[in-house]
Amino acid sequence: MNAFVIAVDGPAASGKGTIATRLGAVLGLPVLDTGLLYRAVGVLAQRAGLDLDDPRAVGAIAATLTAGQLEDPALRTRAAGELASRVAIHHPVRAALLDFQHAFAGRPGGAVLDGRDIGTVICPDAPAKLYVTATPEVRAERRWKQLEGQGEAASYEDVLADIRKRDARDGGRAAAPMTQAPDAQLLDTTDLTIEAAADAARRIVEAARVRWEAAKAAD
Ligand code: DC
């Protein structure tokens, strides 16, 4: 692969988004939170009154998605996460979002993409791959605090139930299921502060960059 692409995958609230943002800032690379694409499709499909279980109808919405539609604060809500996970099971939705993600990953200077299938399906040749995880309980606590900070009240038990349901749906679907790529480095953030997790991620990526540059020089 010509550009230095960093794939950051993992389940909801594992810390992958923060890690991706920090990597982008340190390395001067643009970051795409691919979860926002699915969130936008879910929210737009619901607003249009579509049947969320209809792959073709929801896929048609995905095909019209533009970057500007990713700015909506409504995409950050708990409900949008659930809608995203539901529409993300459909092949036509995933296919319609491929070009957008490939165009972003193809930027000449490189890019960071975070999601569920970046290292396995979207950018299988990415020179740096991380799979970020943590226990469901720790992830639920993080998500609960984040929702509270956004002014969205929810009980910890409900958030934990959401996380478990999403893990099962995202990991169990036939289309590009959430899974660690064989060549991705596992980063378990259960016992790490965000600073320690971001540091560990930076070290993994720096080592990957050295290997990638050596391989290019040897070509
Ligand atoms: O990362 P997130 O919580 O914003 O993602 C919301 C949902 O979108 C997630 O539960 C599954 C789906 N998703 C996906 O299927 N593939 C991606 N690359 C990113 C998100």
XYZ file of C-alpha atoms and ligand atoms in Angstrom:
239
model
C 0.000 0.000 0.000
C 1.393 3.431 -1.001
C -0.176 5.603 1.688
C 0.287 5.066 5.409
C -3.223 4.006 6.447
C -3.980 3.192 10.068
C -6.958 0.899 10.687
C -8.449 1.118 14.183
C -11.217 -1.412 14.797
C -13.054 -2.608 17.864
C -16.371 -2.715 19.698
C -18.447 0.218 20.940
C -16.811 2.393 23.617
C -13.522 0.498 23.524
C -11.641 3.781 23.194
C -10.942 3.357 19.471
C -12.410 6.745 18.533
C -10.272 8.659 21.009
C -7.213 6.636 20.017
C -7.848 7.314 16.323
C -8.262 11.053 16.987
C -5.043 11.204 19.010
C -3.094 9.243 16.385
C -4.352 11.615 13.713
C -3.285 14.645 15.760
C 0.190 13.279 16.560
C 0.899 12.097 13.013
C -0.854 14.937 11.199
C -3.262 12.569 9.433
C -6.982 13.055 8.705
C -9.328 10.808 10.695
C -12.584 9.213 9.550
C -14.963 7.858 12.196
C -16.740 5.360 9.952
C -19.386 4.714 12.622
C -20.772 8.135 11.722
C -21.568 6.895 8.205
C -23.773 4.102 9.559
C -25.258 6.396 12.197
C -26.189 8.904 9.475
C -27.774 6.207 7.326
C -29.777 4.914 10.296
C -30.997 8.353 11.328
C -31.836 9.439 7.755
C -33.661 6.180 7.063
C -35.713 6.556 10.213
C -36.527 10.206 9.446
C -37.673 9.133 5.985
C -39.996 6.602 7.601
C -38.293 3.651 5.902
C -38.444 0.072 7.075
C -34.983 -0.368 8.641
C -35.080 -4.068 7.818
C -35.392 -3.368 4.081
C -31.823 -3.653 2.677
C -32.647 -2.042 -0.678
C -34.490 0.995 0.683
C -31.863 1.686 3.329
C -29.077 1.010 0.807
C -30.552 3.712 -1.446
C -30.240 6.241 1.393
C -26.620 5.171 1.958
C -25.873 5.810 -1.716
C -26.853 9.476 -1.392
C -24.855 10.215 1.781
C -22.598 13.289 1.727
C -19.834 14.428 4.100
C -21.970 17.373 5.235
C -24.556 14.987 6.673
C -22.019 13.627 9.151
C -21.984 16.840 11.196
C -25.452 16.385 12.745
C -25.211 16.195 16.601
C -28.159 13.762 16.542
C -25.695 11.144 15.256
C -23.965 11.048 18.653
C -26.989 9.814 20.607
C -27.563 6.350 22.036
C -30.539 5.865 19.717
C -28.390 6.648 16.664
C -25.873 3.980 17.717
C -28.634 1.393 17.830
C -30.028 2.486 14.432
C -26.499 2.331 12.971
C -25.938 -1.214 14.180
C -29.289 -2.282 12.693
C -28.721 -0.822 9.219
C -25.062 -1.947 9.183
C -26.113 -5.591 8.742
C -27.305 -4.915 5.173
C -24.949 -5.708 2.268
C -26.306 -2.871 0.035
C -25.664 -0.344 2.821
C -22.077 -1.493 3.301
C -21.473 -1.601 -0.455
C -22.801 1.953 -0.894
C -20.381 3.267 1.734
C -17.291 1.613 0.245
C -16.316 4.380 -2.201
C -16.508 7.082 0.457
C -14.206 5.110 2.757
C -11.790 4.100 -0.015
C -11.527 7.699 -1.212
C -10.679 8.810 2.319
C -8.143 6.009 2.811
C -6.583 6.789 -0.563
C -5.458 10.300 0.388
C -1.838 10.628 -0.684
C -0.494 11.529 2.763
C -2.260 8.675 4.529
C -5.237 8.544 6.899
C -6.661 7.028 10.053
C -10.003 5.194 9.850
C -11.821 3.751 12.823
C -14.686 1.283 12.720
C -15.463 -2.429 12.770
C -14.177 -3.768 9.445
C -11.401 -1.386 8.408
C -8.538 -3.866 8.813
C -10.535 -6.817 7.458
C -12.624 -5.439 4.562
C -12.133 -1.729 3.826
C -8.316 -1.542 3.987
C -7.006 -5.111 4.301
C -3.562 -3.880 3.155
C -3.284 -1.100 5.755
C 0.302 -0.993 7.055
C -0.861 -0.396 10.641
C -3.817 -2.194 12.252
C -5.101 -2.044 15.788
C -7.960 -3.933 17.378
C -8.990 -2.016 20.475
C -11.103 -3.741 23.090
C -12.128 -3.693 26.778
C -14.588 -5.644 28.929
C -18.287 -4.895 28.306
C -18.606 -3.551 31.886
C -15.786 -1.029 31.478
C -17.069 0.017 28.059
C -20.576 0.465 29.440
C -19.261 2.684 32.213
C -17.369 4.857 29.728
C -20.372 5.143 27.413
C -22.680 5.898 30.349
C -20.416 8.757 31.504
C -20.153 10.066 27.952
C -23.941 10.066 27.536
C -24.319 11.793 30.884
C -21.851 14.468 29.726
C -24.013 14.979 26.627
C -27.049 15.452 28.864
C -28.578 12.124 27.864
C -29.812 10.273 30.935
C -29.648 6.470 30.894
C -29.094 3.806 33.548
C -25.776 1.939 33.619
C -27.676 -1.367 33.295
C -29.441 -0.200 30.139
C -26.181 0.996 28.608
C -24.516 -2.344 29.433
C -27.436 -4.182 27.814
C -27.045 -1.968 24.704
C -23.340 -2.759 24.525
C -23.913 -6.510 24.790
C -26.645 -6.416 22.158
C -24.483 -4.386 19.784
C -21.455 -6.660 20.276
C -23.608 -9.664 19.400
C -25.169 -7.992 16.345
C -21.963 -6.396 15.004
C -19.912 -9.536 15.539
C -22.565 -12.018 14.452
C -23.739 -10.502 11.148
C -22.848 -12.118 7.821
C -21.721 -8.871 6.129
C -18.261 -7.749 7.266
C -18.642 -8.839 10.892
C -16.645 -7.079 13.570
C -13.534 -9.190 14.131
C -9.829 -8.761 14.728
C -7.816 -8.978 11.494
C -5.152 -11.702 11.759
C -2.418 -9.082 11.375
C -3.959 -6.495 13.741
C -2.332 -5.778 17.068
C -4.687 -6.287 20.020
C -4.894 -3.394 22.477
C -6.951 -4.145 25.587
C -7.776 -0.830 27.266
C -9.713 -2.313 30.223
C -7.122 -1.250 32.790
C -5.611 1.675 30.892
C -6.234 5.388 31.200
C -6.898 7.072 27.891
C -3.378 8.567 28.006
C -1.806 5.132 28.511
C -3.987 3.631 25.767
C -3.103 6.415 23.321
C 0.591 5.998 24.153
C 0.448 2.246 23.584
C -1.333 2.832 20.266
C 1.302 5.364 19.202
C 4.110 2.887 19.924
C 2.372 0.148 17.913
C 1.866 2.526 14.993
C 5.442 3.837 15.113
C 6.778 0.269 14.953
C 4.437 -0.448 12.017
C 5.677 2.689 10.258
C 9.321 1.598 10.591
C 8.435 -1.812 9.089
C 6.403 -0.179 6.305
C 9.211 2.225 5.370
C 11.791 -0.561 5.404
C 9.575 -2.661 3.130
C 9.147 0.276 0.733
C 12.898 0.917 0.652
C 13.541 -2.752 -0.120
C 11.039 -2.720 -3.025
O -18.469 3.146 16.168
P -19.952 3.451 16.411
O -20.429 3.023 17.769
O -20.289 4.860 16.088
O -20.726 2.537 15.342
C -22.124 2.472 15.300
C -22.543 1.189 14.608
O -22.206 1.266 13.206
C -21.892 -0.093 15.087
O -22.607 -0.676 16.161
C -21.872 -0.967 13.871
C -21.808 0.003 12.719
N -20.474 0.112 12.116
C -20.107 -0.853 11.216
O -20.851 -1.802 10.997
N -18.924 -0.750 10.563
C -18.086 0.260 10.802
N -16.931 0.334 10.138
C -18.432 1.250 11.764
C -19.638 1.134 12.422
